[in-house]
Amino acid sequence: MKLSAVKLLALLAASGAAAGAMAHDAASAKFKAEIRTTSYGVAHIVAQDAAGLGFGEGYASAKTDICEIAPRWVTVNAQRSLYFGADELVPTYGDPGPTTNIQSDFYWQWIIDTDVIGRELAEPPPRGPTQEVRDMVRGYVAGYNLYLKKTGADKIPDTRCKSAPWVRPITEKDVYLRSLHWSLFATSVNFISQYVDAAPPYGSRAAGEKGA
């Protein structure tokens, strides 16, 4: 994992860029951020701490790109087949990739079952995330969920995911899974189908089996 707060904020921003000109405050009981969006669609977030920055980014991203972001939580929770069909291809940068939804689900279920994220979070820095990163993730989740709570899935302006059953509040674990997902784009994600379909050569001895 080994994310810095700056890298994490860039990753979260890459999850969805704000569009349109606006300036407003997003606030909850624990977080506050000022979000200003330029005419070029870039969200500028002002906050007093890392949690506030994450909060502003989560709110702004959900407000402008929730229909692009929400399917990624489905991916990293191994639920693509449930919502999008087992044999459909997983989009990669907007285009269909070489992996089917069922293959993706098998891979991500393995990530979940082996508790990759839990083991990373249990490590102290620098192997595990710093407190600043943890605060930013906590804020991002609060901001994203606040937008969804205020708006409601049935009132999302974008018809691509309005009232969709896969649009839901997120958890901190979702964000850490997504950060792993992002870091794998140039490596393992390209070989998920091979990982899932791999099998020992025909006629080979099982592990531990002695020869005749």
PDB file of C-alpha atoms in Angstrom:
ATOM      1  CA  MET A   1       0.000   0.000   0.000  1.00  0.00           C
ATOM      2  CA  LYS A   2       2.557   2.583   1.227  1.00  0.00           C
ATOM      3  CA  LEU A   3       0.578   5.655   0.116  1.00  0.00           C
ATOM      4  CA  SER A   4       1.490   9.199   0.982  1.00  0.00           C
ATOM      5  CA  ALA A   5      -1.327  11.675   1.599  1.00  0.00           C
ATOM      6  CA  VAL A   6      -0.410  13.576  -1.572  1.00  0.00           C
ATOM      7  CA  LYS A   7      -0.483  10.433  -3.701  1.00  0.00           C
ATOM      8  CA  LEU A   8      -3.764   9.349  -2.165  1.00  0.00           C
ATOM      9  CA  LEU A   9      -5.394  12.718  -2.853  1.00  0.00           C
ATOM     10  CA  ALA A  10      -4.246  12.457  -6.486  1.00  0.00           C
ATOM     11  CA  LEU A  11      -5.706   8.950  -6.674  1.00  0.00           C
ATOM     12  CA  LEU A  12      -9.008  10.049  -5.214  1.00  0.00           C
ATOM     13  CA  ALA A  13      -9.115  13.006  -7.584  1.00  0.00           C
ATOM     14  CA  ALA A  14      -8.531  10.629 -10.482  1.00  0.00           C
ATOM     15  CA  SER A  15     -11.662   8.769  -9.428  1.00  0.00           C
ATOM     16  CA  GLY A  16     -13.720  11.678 -10.742  1.00  0.00           C
ATOM     17  CA  ALA A  17     -13.044  15.291 -11.719  1.00  0.00           C
ATOM     18  CA  ALA A  18     -15.535  17.973 -10.801  1.00  0.00           C
ATOM     19  CA  ALA A  19     -17.245  19.908 -13.574  1.00  0.00           C
ATOM     20  CA  GLY A  20     -18.997  23.259 -13.764  1.00  0.00           C
ATOM     21  CA  ALA A  21     -18.352  26.487 -11.895  1.00  0.00           C
ATOM     22  CA  MET A  22     -19.351  26.534  -8.257  1.00  0.00           C
ATOM     23  CA  ALA A  23     -18.186  27.403  -4.770  1.00  0.00           C
ATOM     24  CA  HIS A  24     -19.798  25.976  -1.651  1.00  0.00           C
ATOM     25  CA  ASP A  25     -19.150  24.458   1.741  1.00  0.00           C
ATOM     26  CA  ALA A  26     -19.588  20.771   2.444  1.00  0.00           C
ATOM     27  CA  ALA A  27     -19.868  20.077   6.135  1.00  0.00           C
ATOM     28  CA  SER A  28     -20.775  17.323   8.579  1.00  0.00           C
ATOM     29  CA  ALA A  29     -20.388  16.951  12.317  1.00  0.00           C
ATOM     30  CA  LYS A  30     -16.677  16.122  12.044  1.00  0.00           C
ATOM     31  CA  PHE A  31     -15.505  17.444   8.672  1.00  0.00           C
ATOM     32  CA  LYS A  32     -15.590  20.678   6.738  1.00  0.00           C
ATOM     33  CA  ALA A  33     -14.217  21.743   3.374  1.00  0.00           C
ATOM     34  CA  GLU A  34     -14.695  24.550   0.897  1.00  0.00           C
ATOM     35  CA  ILE A  35     -15.056  23.314  -2.680  1.00  0.00           C
ATOM     36  CA  ARG A  36     -14.439  25.683  -5.560  1.00  0.00           C
ATOM     37  CA  THR A  37     -14.742  24.380  -9.102  1.00  0.00           C
ATOM     38  CA  THR A  38     -13.184  26.281 -11.987  1.00  0.00           C
ATOM     39  CA  SER A  39     -14.615  26.635 -15.456  1.00  0.00           C
ATOM     40  CA  TYR A  40     -12.246  23.858 -16.553  1.00  0.00           C
ATOM     41  CA  GLY A  41     -13.895  21.387 -14.232  1.00  0.00           C
ATOM     42  CA  VAL A  42     -11.147  21.187 -11.613  1.00  0.00           C
ATOM     43  CA  ALA A  43     -12.208  21.006  -7.978  1.00  0.00           C
ATOM     44  CA  HIS A  44     -10.114  23.164  -5.654  1.00  0.00           C
ATOM     45  CA  ILE A  45     -10.575  22.104  -2.045  1.00  0.00           C
ATOM     46  CA  VAL A  46      -9.647  24.198   0.975  1.00  0.00           C
ATOM     47  CA  ALA A  47      -9.582  22.499   4.371  1.00  0.00           C
ATOM     48  CA  GLN A  48      -7.707  22.743   7.624  1.00  0.00           C
ATOM     49  CA  ASP A  49      -6.497  19.145   7.720  1.00  0.00           C
ATOM     50  CA  ALA A  50      -6.113  15.934   5.718  1.00  0.00           C
ATOM     51  CA  ALA A  51      -9.510  14.655   6.816  1.00  0.00           C
ATOM     52  CA  GLY A  52     -11.130  17.813   5.479  1.00  0.00           C
ATOM     53  CA  LEU A  53      -9.300  17.499   2.157  1.00  0.00           C
ATOM     54  CA  GLY A  54     -10.484  13.931   1.768  1.00  0.00           C
ATOM     55  CA  PHE A  55     -13.987  14.992   2.758  1.00  0.00           C
ATOM     56  CA  GLY A  56     -14.090  17.699   0.113  1.00  0.00           C
ATOM     57  CA  GLU A  57     -12.732  15.364  -2.551  1.00  0.00           C
ATOM     58  CA  GLY A  58     -15.242  12.651  -1.668  1.00  0.00           C
ATOM     59  CA  TYR A  59     -18.160  15.065  -1.811  1.00  0.00           C
ATOM     60  CA  ALA A  60     -17.033  16.745  -5.048  1.00  0.00           C
ATOM     61  CA  SER A  61     -16.308  13.435  -6.761  1.00  0.00           C
ATOM     62  CA  ALA A  62     -19.679  11.971  -5.830  1.00  0.00           C
ATOM     63  CA  LYS A  63     -21.493  15.124  -6.912  1.00  0.00           C
ATOM     64  CA  THR A  64     -19.982  15.154 -10.384  1.00  0.00           C
ATOM     65  CA  ASP A  65     -18.978  11.573 -11.212  1.00  0.00           C
ATOM     66  CA  ILE A  66     -20.808   9.120  -8.993  1.00  0.00           C
ATOM     67  CA  CYS A  67     -21.916   7.034 -11.990  1.00  0.00           C
ATOM     68  CA  GLU A  68     -18.270   6.572 -12.994  1.00  0.00           C
ATOM     69  CA  ILE A  69     -17.029   5.901  -9.470  1.00  0.00           C
ATOM     70  CA  ALA A  70     -19.752   3.658  -8.048  1.00  0.00           C
ATOM     71  CA  PRO A  71     -19.050   0.676 -10.361  1.00  0.00           C
ATOM     72  CA  ARG A  72     -15.459   0.600  -9.078  1.00  0.00           C
ATOM     73  CA  TRP A  73     -16.691  -0.210  -5.579  1.00  0.00           C
ATOM     74  CA  VAL A  74     -18.673  -3.038  -7.175  1.00  0.00           C
ATOM     75  CA  THR A  75     -15.498  -4.319  -8.837  1.00  0.00           C
ATOM     76  CA  VAL A  76     -13.324  -4.401  -5.732  1.00  0.00           C
ATOM     77  CA  ASN A  77     -16.100  -6.058  -3.713  1.00  0.00           C
ATOM     78  CA  ALA A  78     -16.309  -8.949  -6.195  1.00  0.00           C
ATOM     79  CA  GLN A  79     -19.910  -8.168  -7.184  1.00  0.00           C
ATOM     80  CA  ARG A  80     -19.705  -7.362 -10.887  1.00  0.00           C
ATOM     81  CA  SER A  81     -21.414 -10.591 -11.957  1.00  0.00           C
ATOM     82  CA  LEU A  82     -24.290  -9.910  -9.576  1.00  0.00           C
ATOM     83  CA  TYR A  83     -25.094  -6.521 -11.083  1.00  0.00           C
ATOM     84  CA  PHE A  84     -23.630  -6.506 -14.603  1.00  0.00           C
ATOM     85  CA  GLY A  85     -23.716 -10.131 -15.771  1.00  0.00           C
ATOM     86  CA  ALA A  86     -21.060 -12.838 -15.417  1.00  0.00           C
ATOM     87  CA  ASP A  87     -19.927 -12.920 -19.053  1.00  0.00           C
ATOM     88  CA  GLU A  88     -19.708  -9.177 -19.733  1.00  0.00           C
ATOM     89  CA  LEU A  89     -16.224  -7.677 -20.014  1.00  0.00           C
ATOM     90  CA  VAL A  90     -14.824  -5.394 -17.342  1.00  0.00           C
ATOM     91  CA  PRO A  91     -14.245  -1.853 -18.712  1.00  0.00           C
ATOM     92  CA  THR A  92     -10.635  -0.697 -18.674  1.00  0.00           C
ATOM     93  CA  TYR A  93     -10.194   3.068 -19.080  1.00  0.00           C
ATOM     94  CA  GLY A  94     -13.646   3.163 -20.650  1.00  0.00           C
ATOM     95  CA  ASP A  95     -13.092   0.301 -23.107  1.00  0.00           C
ATOM     96  CA  PRO A  96     -13.834  -3.415 -22.615  1.00  0.00           C
ATOM     97  CA  GLY A  97     -10.806  -5.264 -21.260  1.00  0.00           C
ATOM     98  CA  PRO A  98      -9.737  -8.906 -21.591  1.00  0.00           C
ATOM     99  CA  THR A  99     -11.394  -9.960 -18.319  1.00  0.00           C
ATOM    100  CA  THR A 100     -14.969 -11.068 -17.750  1.00  0.00           C
ATOM    101  CA  ASN A 101     -16.927 -10.024 -14.701  1.00  0.00           C
ATOM    102  CA  ILE A 102     -16.875 -13.530 -13.239  1.00  0.00           C
ATOM    103  CA  GLN A 103     -13.083 -13.706 -13.601  1.00  0.00           C
ATOM    104  CA  SER A 104     -12.763 -10.305 -11.952  1.00  0.00           C
ATOM    105  CA  ASP A 105     -15.015 -11.419  -9.103  1.00  0.00           C
ATOM    106  CA  PHE A 106     -12.936 -14.535  -8.465  1.00  0.00           C
ATOM    107  CA  TYR A 107      -9.776 -12.433  -8.319  1.00  0.00           C
ATOM    108  CA  TRP A 108     -11.164  -9.786  -5.990  1.00  0.00           C
ATOM    109  CA  GLN A 109     -12.826 -12.369  -3.774  1.00  0.00           C
ATOM    110  CA  TRP A 110      -9.371 -13.889  -3.328  1.00  0.00           C
ATOM    111  CA  ILE A 111      -8.035 -10.444  -2.336  1.00  0.00           C
ATOM    112  CA  ILE A 112     -10.849 -10.154   0.202  1.00  0.00           C
ATOM    113  CA  ASP A 113     -10.550 -13.713   1.532  1.00  0.00           C
ATOM    114  CA  THR A 114      -6.799 -13.406   2.076  1.00  0.00           C
ATOM    115  CA  ASP A 115      -7.367 -10.090   3.888  1.00  0.00           C
ATOM    116  CA  VAL A 116      -4.721  -8.194   1.936  1.00  0.00           C
ATOM    117  CA  ILE A 117      -6.105  -4.857   3.101  1.00  0.00           C
ATOM    118  CA  GLY A 118      -6.521  -5.901   6.719  1.00  0.00           C
ATOM    119  CA  ARG A 119      -2.925  -7.089   6.925  1.00  0.00           C
ATOM    120  CA  GLU A 120      -1.655  -3.827   5.444  1.00  0.00           C
ATOM    121  CA  LEU A 121      -3.743  -1.717   7.807  1.00  0.00           C
ATOM    122  CA  ALA A 122      -2.433  -3.669  10.790  1.00  0.00           C
ATOM    123  CA  GLU A 123       1.145  -2.645   9.941  1.00  0.00           C
ATOM    124  CA  PRO A 124       2.631   0.551  11.393  1.00  0.00           C
ATOM    125  CA  PRO A 125       4.096   3.137   8.990  1.00  0.00           C
ATOM    126  CA  PRO A 126       5.920   3.002   6.681  1.00  0.00           C
ATOM    127  CA  ARG A 127       4.602  -0.472   5.780  1.00  0.00           C
ATOM    128  CA  GLY A 128       1.089   0.561   6.713  1.00  0.00           C
ATOM    129  CA  PRO A 129      -0.640   3.894   5.977  1.00  0.00           C
ATOM    130  CA  THR A 130       0.309   6.971   7.971  1.00  0.00           C
ATOM    131  CA  GLN A 131      -2.228   8.678  10.205  1.00  0.00           C
ATOM    132  CA  GLU A 132      -2.565  11.440   7.606  1.00  0.00           C
ATOM    133  CA  VAL A 133      -3.584   8.902   4.965  1.00  0.00           C
ATOM    134  CA  ARG A 134      -6.016   7.220   7.342  1.00  0.00           C
ATOM    135  CA  ASP A 135      -7.587  10.606   8.094  1.00  0.00           C
ATOM    136  CA  MET A 136      -7.899  11.432   4.419  1.00  0.00           C
ATOM    137  CA  VAL A 137      -9.597   8.111   3.672  1.00  0.00           C
ATOM    138  CA  ARG A 138     -11.961   8.616   6.605  1.00  0.00           C
ATOM    139  CA  GLY A 139     -12.844  12.071   5.273  1.00  0.00           C
ATOM    140  CA  TYR A 140     -13.323  10.853   1.702  1.00  0.00           C
ATOM    141  CA  VAL A 141     -15.801   8.212   2.839  1.00  0.00           C
ATOM    142  CA  ALA A 142     -17.722  10.778   4.888  1.00  0.00           C
ATOM    143  CA  GLY A 143     -17.871  13.237   1.975  1.00  0.00           C
ATOM    144  CA  TYR A 144     -18.962  10.650  -0.584  1.00  0.00           C
ATOM    145  CA  ASN A 145     -21.619   9.255   1.733  1.00  0.00           C
ATOM    146  CA  LEU A 146     -22.872  12.711   2.681  1.00  0.00           C
ATOM    147  CA  TYR A 147     -23.564  13.553  -0.946  1.00  0.00           C
ATOM    148  CA  LEU A 148     -25.387  10.266  -1.450  1.00  0.00           C
ATOM    149  CA  LYS A 149     -27.411  10.745   1.745  1.00  0.00           C
ATOM    150  CA  LYS A 150     -28.409  14.301   0.826  1.00  0.00           C
ATOM    151  CA  THR A 151     -29.259  13.469  -2.776  1.00  0.00           C
ATOM    152  CA  GLY A 152     -30.595   9.919  -2.596  1.00  0.00           C
ATOM    153  CA  ALA A 153     -29.856   7.277  -5.221  1.00  0.00           C
ATOM    154  CA  ASP A 154     -33.269   7.841  -6.797  1.00  0.00           C
ATOM    155  CA  LYS A 155     -32.527  11.545  -7.361  1.00  0.00           C
ATOM    156  CA  ILE A 156     -29.044  11.316  -8.875  1.00  0.00           C
ATOM    157  CA  PRO A 157     -29.131  13.581 -11.957  1.00  0.00           C
ATOM    158  CA  ASP A 158     -27.112  11.184 -14.131  1.00  0.00           C
ATOM    159  CA  THR A 159     -29.547   8.627 -15.588  1.00  0.00           C
ATOM    160  CA  ARG A 160     -26.770   6.044 -16.032  1.00  0.00           C
ATOM    161  CA  CYS A 161     -26.967   5.132 -12.353  1.00  0.00           C
ATOM    162  CA  LYS A 162     -30.103   6.839 -11.060  1.00  0.00           C
ATOM    163  CA  SER A 163     -31.848   4.404  -8.672  1.00  0.00           C
ATOM    164  CA  ALA A 164     -29.295   1.697  -9.490  1.00  0.00           C
ATOM    165  CA  PRO A 165     -29.062  -0.963  -6.741  1.00  0.00           C
ATOM    166  CA  TRP A 166     -25.261  -0.865  -6.904  1.00  0.00           C
ATOM    167  CA  VAL A 167     -25.063   2.796  -5.890  1.00  0.00           C
ATOM    168  CA  ARG A 168     -24.551   2.640  -2.135  1.00  0.00           C
ATOM    169  CA  PRO A 169     -22.631   4.221   0.749  1.00  0.00           C
ATOM    170  CA  ILE A 170     -18.988   3.184   0.931  1.00  0.00           C
ATOM    171  CA  THR A 171     -16.600   2.151   3.699  1.00  0.00           C
ATOM    172  CA  GLU A 172     -12.957   2.893   4.369  1.00  0.00           C
ATOM    173  CA  LYS A 173     -12.113  -0.628   3.251  1.00  0.00           C
ATOM    174  CA  ASP A 174     -13.664   0.150  -0.143  1.00  0.00           C
ATOM    175  CA  VAL A 175     -11.254   3.060  -0.608  1.00  0.00           C
ATOM    176  CA  TYR A 176      -8.217   0.978   0.343  1.00  0.00           C
ATOM    177  CA  LEU A 177      -9.347  -1.775  -2.031  1.00  0.00           C
ATOM    178  CA  ARG A 178      -9.762   0.832  -4.765  1.00  0.00           C
ATOM    179  CA  SER A 179      -6.260   2.193  -4.101  1.00  0.00           C
ATOM    180  CA  LEU A 180      -4.932  -1.345  -4.568  1.00  0.00           C
ATOM    181  CA  HIS A 181      -7.030  -1.654  -7.722  1.00  0.00           C
ATOM    182  CA  TRP A 182      -5.491   1.531  -9.105  1.00  0.00           C
ATOM    183  CA  SER A 183      -1.936   0.412  -8.329  1.00  0.00           C
ATOM    184  CA  LEU A 184      -2.518  -2.874 -10.193  1.00  0.00           C
ATOM    185  CA  PHE A 185      -3.672  -1.308 -13.471  1.00  0.00           C
ATOM    186  CA  ALA A 186      -0.243  -1.515 -15.089  1.00  0.00           C
ATOM    187  CA  THR A 187       0.495  -4.997 -13.730  1.00  0.00           C
ATOM    188  CA  SER A 188      -1.771  -7.698 -12.308  1.00  0.00           C
ATOM    189  CA  VAL A 189      -5.081  -6.370 -13.607  1.00  0.00           C
ATOM    190  CA  ASN A 190      -3.939  -7.196 -17.126  1.00  0.00           C
ATOM    191  CA  PHE A 191      -3.521 -10.855 -16.211  1.00  0.00           C
ATOM    192  CA  ILE A 192      -6.569 -11.599 -14.070  1.00  0.00           C
ATOM    193  CA  SER A 193      -8.016 -14.026 -16.616  1.00  0.00           C
ATOM    194  CA  GLN A 194      -4.739 -15.976 -16.653  1.00  0.00           C
ATOM    195  CA  TYR A 195      -4.607 -16.078 -12.849  1.00  0.00           C
ATOM    196  CA  VAL A 196      -8.170 -17.321 -12.574  1.00  0.00           C
ATOM    197  CA  ASP A 197      -7.916 -19.867 -15.385  1.00  0.00           C
ATOM    198  CA  ALA A 198      -4.480 -21.213 -14.407  1.00  0.00           C
ATOM    199  CA  ALA A 199      -4.283 -24.976 -13.846  1.00  0.00           C
ATOM    200  CA  PRO A 200      -1.440 -27.512 -13.444  1.00  0.00           C
ATOM    201  CA  PRO A 201      -0.269 -29.127 -16.693  1.00  0.00           C
ATOM    202  CA  TYR A 202      -2.246 -32.250 -17.601  1.00  0.00           C
ATOM    203  CA  GLY A 203      -0.739 -35.358 -16.010  1.00  0.00           C
ATOM    204  CA  SER A 204       1.456 -33.445 -13.538  1.00  0.00           C
ATOM    205  CA  ARG A 205       1.705 -34.762  -9.984  1.00  0.00           C
ATOM    206  CA  ALA A 206      -0.240 -33.013  -7.260  1.00  0.00           C
ATOM    207  CA  ALA A 207       1.780 -31.036  -4.720  1.00  0.00           C
ATOM    208  CA  GLY A 208       3.425 -33.395  -2.265  1.00  0.00           C
ATOM    209  CA  GLU A 209       2.713 -36.527  -4.302  1.00  0.00           C
ATOM    210  CA  LYS A 210       5.639 -38.931  -4.410  1.00  0.00           C
ATOM    211  CA  GLY A 211       6.851 -40.480  -7.628  1.00  0.00           C
ATOM    212  CA  ALA A 212       6.379 -44.173  -8.407  1.00  0.00           C
TER     213      ALA A 212
END
